[in-house]
Structure formats: structure tokens, C-alpha cells
Short mmCIF file of C-alpha atoms and ligand atoms in Angstrom, two decimals:
data_model
loop_
_atom_site.label_atom_id
_atom_site.label_comp_id
_atom_site.label_asym_id
_atom_site.label_seq_id
_atom_site.Cartn_x
_atom_site.Cartn_y
_atom_site.Cartn_z
CA MET Y 706 0.00 0.00 0.00
CA PRO Y 707 1.38 3.48 -0.91
CA ASP Y 708 2.37 5.98 1.79
CA THR Y 709 -0.30 8.45 0.78
CA LEU Y 710 -3.66 9.85 1.86
CA THR Y 711 -6.38 10.02 -0.77
CA ILE Y 712 -8.57 13.00 0.06
CA THR Y 713 -11.78 13.88 -1.70
CA ASP Y 714 -12.95 17.46 -1.28
CA ASN Y 715 -16.72 16.96 -1.28
CA ARG Y 716 -17.23 20.64 -2.05
CA THR Y 717 -15.78 20.08 -5.53
CA GLY Y 718 -15.66 16.31 -5.90
CA LYS Y 719 -11.92 16.64 -6.60
CA THR Y 720 -9.57 13.96 -5.22
CA TYR Y 721 -6.01 14.56 -4.06
CA GLU Y 722 -3.12 12.19 -3.29
CA ILE Y 723 -1.18 13.55 -0.28
CA PRO Y 724 2.19 11.91 0.52
CA ILE Y 725 2.77 10.64 4.08
CA GLU Y 726 6.28 11.08 5.53
CA PHE Y 727 7.24 10.18 9.16
CA ASN Y 728 3.55 9.44 9.72
CA THR Y 729 2.75 13.10 8.99
CA VAL Y 730 1.39 15.02 6.04
CA ARG Y 731 2.66 18.45 5.01
CA ALA Y 732 0.16 21.22 5.78
CA MET Y 733 1.26 22.96 2.55
CA ASP Y 734 -0.11 19.99 0.55
CA PHE Y 735 -3.60 21.15 1.54
CA ARG Y 736 -3.14 24.60 0.00
CA GLN Y 737 -3.96 23.20 -3.48
CA MET Y 738 -7.50 22.34 -2.31
CA LYS Y 739 -9.68 25.22 -3.52
CA VAL Y 740 -13.36 25.67 -4.32
CA ASP Y 741 -12.52 28.18 -7.08
CA GLU Y 742 -9.56 30.12 -8.45
CA SER Y 743 -10.12 33.05 -6.02
CA ASP Y 744 -9.80 30.66 -3.07
CA PHE Y 745 -6.50 31.13 -1.13
CA GLY Y 746 -6.49 27.38 -0.56
CA MET Y 747 -6.99 25.15 2.47
CA MET Y 748 -4.96 25.48 5.69
CA THR Y 749 -4.79 23.28 8.78
CA TYR Y 750 -5.97 24.57 12.18
CA ASP Y 751 -4.31 23.35 15.39
CA PRO Y 752 -4.55 25.65 18.47
CA ALA Y 753 -1.59 25.08 20.86
CA PHE Y 754 -0.09 22.67 18.30
CA MET Y 755 -1.91 19.74 19.94
CA ASN Y 756 -1.23 17.59 16.89
CA THR Y 757 1.31 19.51 14.82
CA ALA Y 758 5.02 18.79 14.31
CA SER Y 759 6.65 22.12 13.47
CA VAL Y 760 10.24 20.85 13.29
CA LYS Y 761 12.38 17.79 12.63
CA SER Y 762 14.77 17.23 15.54
CA ARG Y 763 17.48 14.76 16.56
CA ILE Y 764 18.00 15.99 20.12
CA THR Y 765 15.41 14.54 22.53
CA TYR Y 766 12.91 11.72 22.20
CA ILE Y 767 9.85 11.31 24.42
CA ASP Y 768 7.30 8.51 24.36
CA GLY Y 769 4.46 9.92 26.48
CA ASP Y 770 2.49 6.68 26.74
CA LYS Y 771 5.49 4.64 27.87
CA GLY Y 772 7.05 7.41 30.00
CA ILE Y 773 10.28 7.33 27.97
CA LEU Y 774 12.74 10.25 27.77
CA GLN Y 775 16.07 10.03 25.89
CA TYR Y 776 18.71 12.69 25.15
CA ARG Y 777 20.34 11.80 21.80
CA GLY Y 778 19.20 8.18 22.38
CA TYR Y 779 20.51 7.85 25.96
CA PRO Y 780 17.70 7.06 28.47
CA ILE Y 781 17.36 9.77 31.11
CA GLU Y 782 17.61 7.15 33.87
CA GLN Y 783 21.08 6.10 32.63
CA LEU Y 784 22.28 9.69 32.34
CA ALA Y 785 20.99 10.52 35.84
CA GLU Y 786 22.57 7.33 37.23
CA ASN Y 787 25.96 7.46 35.46
CA SER Y 788 26.84 10.99 34.48
CA THR Y 789 28.88 12.79 37.11
CA SER Y 790 28.70 16.20 35.45
CA PHE Y 791 26.01 18.40 34.00
CA LEU Y 792 28.47 19.75 31.42
CA GLU Y 793 28.95 16.22 30.03
CA VAL Y 794 25.19 16.05 29.34
CA ALA Y 795 25.13 19.63 28.00
CA TYR Y 796 27.88 18.56 25.58
CA LEU Y 797 25.77 15.55 24.53
CA LEU Y 798 22.74 17.75 23.81
CA LEU Y 799 24.75 20.27 21.79
CA HIS Y 800 27.06 17.90 19.91
CA GLY Y 801 25.00 14.71 19.56
CA ASP Y 802 27.44 12.33 21.31
CA LEU Y 803 28.95 11.87 24.75
CA PRO Y 804 32.36 13.62 24.84
CA ASN Y 805 35.65 11.73 25.19
CA THR Y 806 38.10 12.93 27.84
CA LYS Y 807 39.78 15.48 25.56
CA GLN Y 808 36.48 16.87 24.29
CA LEU Y 809 35.05 17.12 27.80
CA ASP Y 810 38.15 18.90 29.14
CA GLU Y 811 38.07 21.37 26.25
CA TRP Y 812 34.34 21.95 26.69
CA ARG Y 813 34.74 22.51 30.44
CA THR Y 814 37.66 24.90 29.93
CA ASN Y 815 35.80 26.95 27.34
CA ILE Y 816 32.77 27.30 29.55
CA LYS Y 817 34.82 28.10 32.65
CA LEU Y 818 36.44 30.95 30.72
CA HIS Y 819 32.98 32.52 30.51
CA THR Y 820 31.55 32.17 34.01
CA PHE Y 821 32.32 35.81 34.93
CA VAL Y 822 30.00 38.64 33.92
CA HIS Y 823 30.80 42.27 33.09
CA GLU Y 824 31.03 44.30 36.29
CA ASN Y 825 28.18 46.52 35.02
CA ILE Y 826 25.85 43.54 35.45
CA LYS Y 827 26.18 44.07 39.20
CA LYS Y 828 25.02 47.68 38.78
CA LEU Y 829 22.14 46.45 36.62
CA MET Y 830 21.11 44.09 39.43
CA GLU Y 831 21.20 46.96 41.93
CA ALA Y 832 18.36 48.62 39.97
CA PHE Y 833 15.94 45.87 41.06
CA ARG Y 834 13.92 46.23 44.26
CA TYR Y 835 15.04 44.00 47.14
CA ASP Y 836 11.92 41.87 46.64
CA ALA Y 837 12.12 41.57 42.83
CA HIS Y 838 11.25 38.03 41.71
CA PRO Y 839 14.55 36.35 40.82
CA MET Y 840 13.10 34.99 37.58
CA GLY Y 841 12.27 38.54 36.49
CA MET Y 842 15.86 39.55 37.29
CA PHE Y 843 17.21 36.49 35.48
CA ILE Y 844 15.21 37.16 32.29
CA SER Y 845 16.09 40.88 32.19
CA THR Y 846 19.78 40.25 32.80
CA ILE Y 847 20.07 37.49 30.18
CA SER Y 848 18.50 39.90 27.71
CA ALA Y 849 20.92 42.66 28.78
CA LEU Y 850 23.86 40.37 27.91
CA SER Y 851 23.02 40.97 24.24
CA THR Y 852 24.11 44.61 24.70
CA PHE Y 853 27.55 43.49 25.91
CA TYR Y 854 28.15 41.20 22.94
CA PRO Y 855 26.77 42.91 19.80
CA GLU Y 856 28.77 40.50 17.62
CA ALA Y 857 26.41 37.74 18.80
CA LYS Y 858 23.91 38.79 16.12
CA ASP Y 859 26.11 37.06 13.50
CA VAL Y 860 24.18 33.87 14.17
CA LEU Y 861 25.04 32.21 10.84
CA LYS Y 862 28.76 32.08 11.71
CA PRO Y 863 29.56 28.79 13.56
CA GLU Y 864 32.38 30.33 15.58
CA VAL Y 865 30.10 33.17 16.73
CA ARG Y 866 27.38 30.71 17.78
CA ARG Y 867 29.96 28.58 19.61
CA LYS Y 868 31.23 31.53 21.66
CA GLN Y 869 27.72 32.65 22.69
CA ILE Y 870 26.90 29.06 23.69
CA TYR Y 871 29.96 29.05 25.98
CA ARG Y 872 28.96 32.47 27.34
CA LEU Y 873 25.35 31.56 28.09
CA ILE Y 874 26.02 28.15 29.65
CA GLY Y 875 28.88 29.70 31.63
CA LYS Y 876 27.02 32.79 32.81
CA VAL Y 877 23.50 31.66 33.65
CA PRO Y 878 24.54 30.19 37.05
CA THR Y 879 26.44 33.39 37.88
CA ILE Y 880 23.50 35.63 36.95
CA ALA Y 881 21.10 33.39 38.87
CA ALA Y 882 23.29 33.44 41.97
CA PHE Y 883 23.78 37.22 41.75
CA ALA Y 884 19.98 37.61 41.67
CA TYR Y 885 19.70 35.52 44.83
CA ARG Y 886 22.49 37.39 46.63
CA HIS Y 887 20.89 40.71 45.65
CA SER Y 888 17.56 39.61 47.15
CA LYS Y 889 19.38 38.69 50.38
CA GLY Y 890 21.39 41.90 50.49
CA MET Y 891 24.55 39.78 50.48
CA PRO Y 892 27.75 40.43 48.57
CA TYR Y 893 28.08 38.69 45.24
CA VAL Y 894 30.32 35.63 45.17
CA TYR Y 895 32.53 35.26 42.12
CA PRO Y 896 32.80 31.93 40.29
CA ASP Y 897 35.32 29.38 41.59
CA ASN Y 898 36.38 27.60 38.44
CA GLU Y 899 38.00 24.76 40.37
CA LEU Y 900 34.53 23.53 41.31
CA THR Y 901 32.07 21.54 39.19
CA TYR Y 902 29.20 23.33 37.45
CA ALA Y 903 26.75 22.49 40.25
CA GLY Y 904 29.38 22.95 42.95
CA ASN Y 905 30.35 26.40 41.70
CA PHE Y 906 26.68 27.39 41.56
CA LEU Y 907 26.24 26.35 45.22
CA ASN Y 908 29.41 28.32 45.99
CA MET Y 909 28.06 31.51 44.37
CA MET Y 910 24.72 31.00 46.14
CA PHE Y 911 25.70 30.06 49.67
CA LYS Y 912 29.34 31.03 50.38
CA ILE Y 913 29.50 33.31 53.40
CA GLY Y 914 32.63 33.73 55.53
CA GLU Y 915 34.68 30.68 54.59
CA THR Y 916 37.82 31.40 52.55
CA ARG Y 917 36.88 28.67 50.05
CA TYR Y 918 33.39 27.17 49.75
CA LYS Y 919 33.27 23.36 49.82
CA PRO Y 920 29.94 22.02 48.47
CA HIS Y 921 28.43 19.10 50.36
CA PRO Y 922 29.05 16.12 48.00
CA VAL Y 923 25.52 14.71 48.40
CA LEU Y 924 23.89 18.08 47.64
CA GLU Y 925 26.33 18.77 44.80
CA HIS Y 926 25.47 15.38 43.28
CA ALA Y 927 21.74 15.94 43.78
CA LEU Y 928 21.90 19.30 42.01
CA THR Y 929 23.93 17.76 39.17
CA VAL Y 930 21.23 15.12 38.70
CA LEU Y 931 18.45 17.74 38.87
CA PHE Y 932 20.27 19.86 36.27
CA ILE Y 933 20.63 16.78 34.02
CA LEU Y 934 16.92 15.95 34.39
CA HIS Y 935 15.87 19.51 33.48
CA ALA Y 936 18.29 20.03 30.58
CA ASP Y 937 15.92 19.36 27.70
CA HIS Y 938 12.44 18.13 26.85
CA GLU Y 939 11.96 18.42 23.06
CA GLN Y 940 9.33 20.92 21.83
CA ASN Y 941 7.98 22.23 25.16
CA CYS Y 942 6.55 25.73 25.35
CA SER Y 943 9.83 27.49 26.17
CA THR Y 944 11.86 25.56 23.59
CA ASN Y 945 9.26 26.33 20.94
CA THR Y 946 9.64 29.98 21.98
CA MET Y 947 13.43 29.77 21.66
CA ARG Y 948 13.12 28.33 18.15
CA SER Y 949 10.50 30.87 17.12
CA ILE Y 950 12.44 33.91 18.36
CA GLY Y 951 15.69 32.45 16.97
CA SER Y 952 14.06 32.04 13.55
CA SER Y 953 14.16 35.83 13.14
CA HIS Y 954 17.99 35.56 13.42
CA ILE Y 955 18.20 37.65 16.59
CA ASP Y 956 21.11 36.91 18.97
CA PRO Y 957 20.77 33.91 21.34
CA PHE Y 958 20.77 36.09 24.49
CA SER Y 959 17.53 37.79 23.38
CA ALA Y 960 16.05 34.44 22.33
CA CYS Y 961 17.01 32.85 25.65
CA ALA Y 962 15.35 35.70 27.58
CA GLY Y 963 12.12 35.00 25.68
CA ALA Y 964 12.38 31.28 26.32
CA ALA Y 965 12.97 31.90 30.04
CA ALA Y 966 9.90 34.14 30.10
CA ALA Y 967 7.79 31.31 28.66
CA LEU Y 968 9.29 28.88 31.17
CA TRP Y 969 8.25 31.16 34.07
CA GLY Y 970 4.55 30.50 33.43
CA PRO Y 971 2.83 28.49 36.22
CA LEU Y 972 1.64 25.97 33.64
CA HIS Y 973 5.27 25.34 32.62
CA GLY Y 974 8.49 25.77 34.61
CA GLY Y 975 6.77 27.99 37.17
CA ALA Y 976 4.87 24.91 38.36
CA ASN Y 977 7.63 23.81 40.76
CA GLU Y 978 7.11 27.03 42.77
CA ALA Y 979 3.31 26.66 42.47
CA VAL Y 980 3.48 23.09 43.86
CA LEU Y 981 5.19 24.21 47.08
CA ARG Y 982 2.77 27.11 47.52
CA MET Y 983 -0.09 24.62 47.02
CA LEU Y 984 1.41 22.27 49.63
CA ASP Y 985 1.81 25.19 52.04
CA GLU Y 986 -1.83 26.14 51.45
CA ILE Y 987 -3.00 22.56 52.04
CA GLY Y 988 -1.00 22.44 55.26
CA SER Y 989 -2.07 18.99 56.45
CA LYS Y 990 -3.22 15.61 55.16
CA SER Y 991 -6.68 16.24 56.57
CA LYS Y 992 -7.20 18.98 53.98
CA VAL Y 993 -6.20 16.82 51.00
CA PRO Y 994 -9.73 15.50 50.26
CA GLU Y 995 -11.01 19.10 50.09
CA ILE Y 996 -8.31 20.11 47.61
CA ILE Y 997 -8.97 17.04 45.46
CA LYS Y 998 -12.67 17.92 45.50
CA ASP Y 999 -11.91 21.49 44.30
CA VAL Y 1000 -9.71 20.10 41.54
CA LYS Y 1001 -12.40 17.68 40.39
CA GLU Y 1002 -14.92 20.51 40.34
CA GLY Y 1003 -12.57 22.39 38.02
CA LYS Y 1004 -11.93 25.12 40.60
CA ARG Y 1005 -8.16 24.64 40.45
CA LYS Y 1006 -5.44 22.46 38.98
CA LEU Y 1007 -3.32 20.06 40.98
CA MET Y 1008 0.03 21.73 40.33
CA GLY Y 1009 2.85 19.35 39.44
CA PHE Y 1010 0.36 16.92 37.90
CA GLY Y 1011 -0.45 16.27 34.26
CA HIS Y 1012 1.52 16.75 31.08
CA ARG Y 1013 0.81 17.43 27.40
CA VAL Y 1014 2.95 14.49 26.34
CA TYR Y 1015 3.32 12.12 29.32
CA LYS Y 1016 0.21 10.04 29.84
CA ASN Y 1017 2.23 7.95 32.24
CA TYR Y 1018 4.50 8.73 35.18
CA ASP Y 1019 7.09 11.38 34.13
CA PRO Y 1020 10.37 9.39 34.22
CA ARG Y 1021 12.08 12.43 35.71
CA ALA Y 1022 9.65 12.52 38.62
CA LYS Y 1023 10.59 8.92 39.45
CA VAL Y 1024 14.30 9.82 39.64
CA ILE Y 1025 13.61 12.99 41.65
CA LYS Y 1026 11.43 11.11 44.14
CA LYS Y 1027 14.33 8.71 44.82
CA LEU Y 1028 16.83 11.58 44.98
CA ALA Y 1029 14.72 13.34 47.61
CA TYR Y 1030 15.48 10.65 50.17
CA GLU Y 1031 19.23 11.01 49.56
CA VAL Y 1032 19.02 14.78 50.09
CA PHE Y 1033 16.83 14.48 53.18
CA GLU Y 1034 19.49 12.24 54.74
CA VAL Y 1035 21.67 15.36 54.80
CA THR Y 1036 19.18 18.21 55.16
CA GLY Y 1037 16.56 16.51 57.26
CA LYS Y 1038 13.26 15.39 55.75
CA ASN Y 1039 11.09 18.07 54.20
CA PRO Y 1040 7.87 17.79 56.27
CA LYS Y 1041 5.86 18.47 53.12
CA LEU Y 1042 7.03 15.17 51.60
CA ASP Y 1043 4.39 13.14 53.43
CA LEU Y 1044 1.74 15.61 52.26
CA ALA Y 1045 2.97 15.30 48.65
CA LEU Y 1046 3.00 11.48 48.89
CA GLU Y 1047 -0.57 11.50 50.27
CA LEU Y 1048 -1.71 13.84 47.50
CA GLU Y 1049 -0.11 11.54 44.91
CA ARG Y 1050 -1.59 8.41 46.50
CA ILE Y 1051 -5.13 9.78 46.52
CA ALA Y 1052 -4.85 11.31 43.03
CA LEU Y 1053 -3.52 8.11 41.45
CA GLU Y 1054 -6.50 6.16 42.85
CA ASP Y 1055 -9.10 8.74 41.84
CA ASP Y 1056 -10.98 8.19 38.59
CA TYR Y 1057 -10.82 11.91 37.67
CA PHE Y 1058 -7.01 11.67 37.41
CA VAL Y 1059 -6.85 8.10 36.14
CA LYS Y 1060 -9.31 8.82 33.31
CA ARG Y 1061 -7.32 11.91 32.27
CA LYS Y 1062 -4.00 10.08 32.71
CA LEU Y 1063 -2.76 12.72 35.12
CA TYR Y 1064 0.48 11.69 36.84
CA PRO Y 1065 3.10 13.61 38.80
CA ASN Y 1066 5.42 15.50 36.45
CA VAL Y 1067 8.96 16.77 36.87
CA ASP Y 1068 7.75 19.69 38.99
CA PHE Y 1069 5.84 17.73 41.61
CA TYR Y 1070 8.78 16.64 43.76
CA SER Y 1071 11.65 18.88 42.64
CA GLY Y 1072 10.56 21.80 44.81
CA LEU Y 1073 10.69 19.63 47.96
CA ILE Y 1074 14.38 19.04 47.33
CA TYR Y 1075 15.12 22.65 46.43
CA GLU Y 1076 13.40 23.88 49.60
CA ALA Y 1077 15.28 21.35 51.74
CA MET Y 1078 18.55 22.56 50.14
CA GLY Y 1079 17.78 26.12 51.22
CA PHE Y 1080 16.57 27.66 47.97
CA PRO Y 1081 13.62 30.07 48.39
CA MET Y 1082 10.42 29.12 46.54
CA ASP Y 1083 10.51 32.00 44.09
CA PHE Y 1084 13.96 30.80 43.02
CA PHE Y 1085 12.69 27.41 41.79
CA PRO Y 1086 11.89 28.51 38.20
CA VAL Y 1087 15.44 29.92 37.98
CA LEU Y 1088 16.76 26.48 38.96
CA PHE Y 1089 14.80 25.11 36.02
CA ALA Y 1090 16.07 27.77 33.59
CA ILE Y 1091 19.77 27.26 34.36
CA PRO Y 1092 20.07 23.71 32.95
CA ARG Y 1093 17.36 24.23 30.33
CA THR Y 1094 19.58 26.90 28.75
CA ALA Y 1095 21.68 24.05 27.29
CA GLY Y 1096 18.56 22.47 25.76
CA TRP Y 1097 17.33 25.81 24.41
CA LEU Y 1098 20.70 26.42 22.76
CA ALA Y 1099 20.80 22.94 21.19
CA HIS Y 1100 17.37 23.52 19.64
CA TRP Y 1101 18.23 27.11 18.65
CA GLU Y 1102 21.28 25.93 16.70
CA GLU Y 1103 19.47 22.94 15.17
CA HIS Y 1104 16.71 25.28 13.98
CA LEU Y 1105 19.15 27.73 12.39
CA MET Y 1106 20.91 24.87 10.58
CA ASP Y 1107 17.68 23.26 9.33
CA PRO Y 1108 17.35 23.99 5.59
CA GLU Y 1109 13.58 23.52 5.80
CA GLN Y 1110 13.12 26.26 8.40
CA LYS Y 1111 12.36 29.95 7.75
CA ILE Y 1112 11.10 32.76 10.00
CA ALA Y 1113 8.22 31.40 12.10
CA ARG Y 1114 5.00 33.10 10.99
CA PRO Y 1115 1.76 31.13 11.45
CA ARG Y 1116 -1.47 31.85 9.56
CA GLN Y 1117 -4.87 32.52 11.21
CA ILE Y 1118 -8.58 32.02 10.77
CA TYR Y 1119 -9.91 35.60 10.63
CA LEU Y 1120 -13.32 36.04 12.29
CA GLY Y 1121 -13.19 39.80 12.82
CA PRO Y 1122 -15.39 42.46 11.14
CA THR Y 1123 -15.44 42.72 7.35
CA GLU Y 1124 -14.43 46.03 5.73
CA ARG Y 1125 -16.32 49.06 7.04
CA LYS Y 1126 -16.15 52.86 6.67
CA TRP Y 1127 -14.45 55.30 9.07
CA ILE Y 1128 -16.88 57.00 11.55
CA PRO Y 1129 -16.03 60.58 12.62
CA LEU Y 1130 -15.82 60.98 16.41
CA ASP Y 1131 -18.95 63.16 16.73
CA GLN Y 1132 -21.03 60.54 14.88
CA ARG Y 1133 -20.09 57.57 17.02
CA LYS Y 1134 -22.68 56.06 19.36
C1 SDX V 12 6.52 21.30 32.53
O1 SDX V 12 5.91 20.41 27.67
C2 SDX V 12 6.88 20.03 28.49
O2 SDX V 12 7.64 19.15 28.18
C3 SDX V 12 6.98 20.79 29.80
C4 SDX V 12 8.00 20.26 30.79
C5 SDX V 12 9.42 20.48 30.30
O3 SDX V 12 10.32 19.75 30.77
O4 SDX V 12 9.66 21.45 29.52
O5 SDX V 12 7.80 18.87 31.01
C6 SDX V 12 7.92 21.00 32.13
O6 SDX V 12 6.03 22.33 32.18
C7 SDX V 12 5.73 20.26 33.30
C8 SDX V 12 4.25 20.69 33.51
C9 SDX V 12 4.20 21.62 34.72
N1 SDX V 12 2.86 22.21 34.87
C10 SDX V 12 2.05 21.87 35.86
O7 SDX V 12 2.29 20.99 36.69
C11 SDX V 12 0.77 22.71 35.93
C12 SDX V 12 -0.43 21.78 36.09
N2 SDX V 12 -0.57 20.97 34.90
C13 SDX V 12 -1.56 21.41 33.93
O8 SDX V 12 -1.72 22.78 33.81
C14 SDX V 12 -1.51 20.62 32.62
O9 SDX V 12 -1.44 19.29 32.94
C15 SDX V 12 -0.42 20.95 31.61
C16 SDX V 12 -0.37 22.39 31.30
C17 SDX V 12 0.89 20.49 32.10
C18 SDX V 12 -0.78 20.17 30.33
O10 SDX V 12 -1.98 20.65 29.92
P1 SDX V 12 -2.68 20.13 28.57
O11 SDX V 12 -1.85 19.14 27.86
O12 SDX V 12 -3.12 21.34 27.79
O13 SDX V 12 -3.88 19.34 29.12
P2 SDX V 12 -5.29 19.95 29.36
O14 SDX V 12 -5.18 21.24 30.14
O15 SDX V 12 -6.02 19.97 28.08
O16 SDX V 12 -5.91 18.86 30.36
C19 SDX V 12 -6.65 17.76 29.89
C20 SDX V 12 -7.65 17.50 31.01
C21 SDX V 12 -8.52 18.72 31.33
O17 SDX V 12 -9.71 18.23 31.90
P3 SDX V 12 -11.09 18.22 30.98
O18 SDX V 12 -11.21 19.63 30.43
O19 SDX V 12 -10.79 17.20 29.91
O20 SDX V 12 -12.18 17.85 31.93
O21 SDX V 12 -6.95 17.20 32.23
C22 SDX V 12 -7.24 18.23 33.19
C23 SDX V 12 -7.77 19.42 32.43
O22 SDX V 12 -8.62 20.20 33.27
N3 SDX V 12 -5.98 18.53 33.85
C24 SDX V 12 -5.85 18.76 35.15
C25 SDX V 12 -4.49 18.99 35.36
N4 SDX V 12 -3.84 18.92 34.20
C26 SDX V 12 -4.77 18.64 33.26
N5 SDX V 12 -6.77 18.77 36.15
C27 SDX V 12 -6.27 19.04 37.37
N6 SDX V 12 -4.97 19.26 37.64
C28 SDX V 12 -4.05 19.25 36.67
N7 SDX V 12 -2.77 19.48 36.95
#
């Protein structure tokens, strides 16, 4: 049987043969379907891209029904279990293969050369109020980086892209930590390039009087795993934003700021903060049935549950749940864990959630670990954005190099008023 669709347009009786490739059809193949010569031609309509592939990608594979997540073919469980460094996984996402020793050393060195930020960034941070949301500071400062590196607009030059990739992966932890220190009224801590990516981030966040900050190995490892788990997730809202902004050939700093803004939404990367606020609001197990009732009546969503793609347990949530116990050994158990476990237990038994295939996602448990490690709640989306910068950059570059891609500019179904005449002000109702 041929790989085609045979479509009959019953308005005209005409029949069309549409080729099928990768189990998809090209929307442009519908444009030929017209009722008469004046007809623009047929389009497809898919709000929120529920069933539309807008790109071809080789970076991350997800099977939502089976709960499978792979970066360049490597299962997320194996990366979380075996990789000892976030930068090794960032290399994998950006280059397509795990680095050998020489490649990893070179990659690390190049990124470490770009962990510092221009001193003016500190002055920029001072402009924010003491209680500015760190994600707002993060987004604004990432965008401001584009003014320090005007050459970054030369996005079609490989060597220019490479340097901005080093700069962004190197600087996002520094900018994030500076935002935190600003909110605490504490002096900024400069990067210590002898430490690992996660270790240096903890250093810039939590160093106080000690001459040299030594990260706790269990917490450093936990943060490395969390960074690995959050590094990429194919065409999620923020990555789609990165690709769309990048398609206009603006610099990657401006594109990253847009992607981070999309990530901040409570339906996306802002959910980890929303989960903890929901747990605080619930307060005790006795209130869980009431919350579940509100959710089932459509009054609110159960934050940290559900996913556009996963109709099974998010594989990342499984790893995070296990990691939580390792962290709590060191920090002491987060009292909200039992509440979260009870919420999950009840939800997974309840038909409302089972029928809609709503399972805990990456955000349901991550906040419990972050809070136990001493990060404030409003900082959680920033902890998501730091590692996801590597994923955004991998997709940004793949999009620029894709010969099939052009500037992103969707069509619309226009339902507004038809042409009408101007009405002078004194004649309007
Ligand atoms: C991330 O895309 C990615 O990959 C994202 C991410 C990544 O790594 O980049 O995985 C990270 O963003 C994880 C998701 C974090 N967000 C949340 O935890 C917020 C709560 N979740 C929901 O808002 C929702 O599940 C979404 C946004 C995640 C997905 O929404 P969809 O795919 O648009 O699903 P939907 O809203 O159409 O829901 C289908 C049904 C609806 O019920 P009915 O109208 O059919 O009766 O399920 C219900 C929804 O009301 N539903 C929920 C629910 N999520 C969906 N009901 C209660 N609580 C929820 N959390």
C-alpha cells in the first residue's frame, strides 16, 4: 500500500493524493485544495499545536504513553545514574554524542572561561527592588547580555554561535546566583572555576565567611542530577519559543530571555514554585480530600500533575522522588514530603485523574528538594532555567541549521469584522 492519503474534497468532488512522511502530512499539501480560483487554498488549524510537528529534531525523544525520555538516544535514567557532570550532558545535547576525555576537558575549559559577567551587570542588578522576583531579574539580565556582545547577532557564523553558547552556559549560574544574593542583600560571590558546574553554583549562592566554599558532596550530586533531568524536553513551550524567536535571526541572548519568560509560566516551569505554595496552602493531610474535590470541580489544577505528552509517570519525577530521600538524609526530611505522597496516593487512585491520565510531572517533587537545600520558593523557576539553557541552545542551533526552516509566521482564521467605513468621532454612538 502506498504511503499516501487520498482526500476527496466533497465541495468540488476533486480527489487529491497527499504523501505521508514520518507518519505526517505536510500542511502545505492542503493549499492546493480550492473551491474556485479566487480561493487562497486550504490550511490546517491546530490551536496550541496539539497535533502539529513544526520541526524535525534529533536531540530529545519522548514517548508519552510509555514514559520514555532520551537525550540523543541515551535514556534519562542512565544519564541521571551514570553521568557525574552536567556539562557532560550539555555537551551531549549540543554535539549529539557523549564527549571523550579530551572533548570534555576542552568543553569545560571553554565554559569556565565565561563564568564571569561584566562588572556593570552588578550595577544592573542593583536597579531591582530587594523583593524583585529572581526569575524577572534572570530574564532581564540574560537579555541585557546581548548589549555586551553585539557581535552575537552574527548567528550564521559557527564560531560566533559557539562563543555565545559558551557564554550563556557559563554565565547563567552566575546571573542566577547574583539575583539571589541581591535579594538577600549579600555580597556577590565570584565563580570558583576549580569547582564543578553544580558545585560552583552552590558556591556563588551560599558562600559566606569561609575562605573557600566546599559544596556538600551529596547536595552537589543531587543538584547535578536535577540539572541533568531539566536540561531538555523536546518541543515544550519554552523551547518552541526559543526556536521561534531564533528564527528571526536575533542573537541567542535575546532568544534565551524570551524562552525563560515562557518557562516562568505556572503551567510550565513555574509549576515547581506553584506546587510548594499549594502544599503550604493545604497544610495537612486532613485537607487533601477538600483540595482534590476542588480540583475535580474544576476550581483549580493540581500543580505538578499532568503533562501534554506524558500520559504515564514522568520518568524524571521517578528519579527525583528517589533523589529526595538522599538529600533528606543530609538536610533533614522536608515535612511536606508526606503531604505530597498522600496527595499523589489519593490522586492516582481517583478516577478523575486516572481517566485523564494525570500523573506527577517533573515539577511535583523537585521543589521539595530545592526547599530542603535552602533555595527560596521563588527561586525554583530559575533552577529550572539554568540547565534548560543548554537544551534551548541545542534547539536554537538545530533550527538555524535546518534547511527547511524559515522565520516562524503562522497563519490565522480571521473572524473579525469585514471592511467598514471610518466614523467621525462626533457621529459615534
Ligand atoms: C513542565 O511540555 C513540556 O515538556 C513541559 C516540561 C518540560 O520539561 O519542559 O515537562 C515541564 O512544564 C511540566 C508541567 C508543569 N505544569 C504543571 O504541573 C501545571 C499543572 N498541569 C496542567 O496545567 C496541565 O497538565 C499541563 C499544562 C501540564 C498540560 O496541559 P494540557 O496538555 O493542555 O492538558 P489539558 O489542560 O487539556 O488537560 C486535559 C484535562 C482537562 O480536563 P477536561 O477539560 O478534559 O475535563 O486534564 C485536566 C484538564 O482540566 N488537567 C488537570 C491537570 N492537568 C490537566 N486537572 C487538574 N490538575 C491538573 N494538573
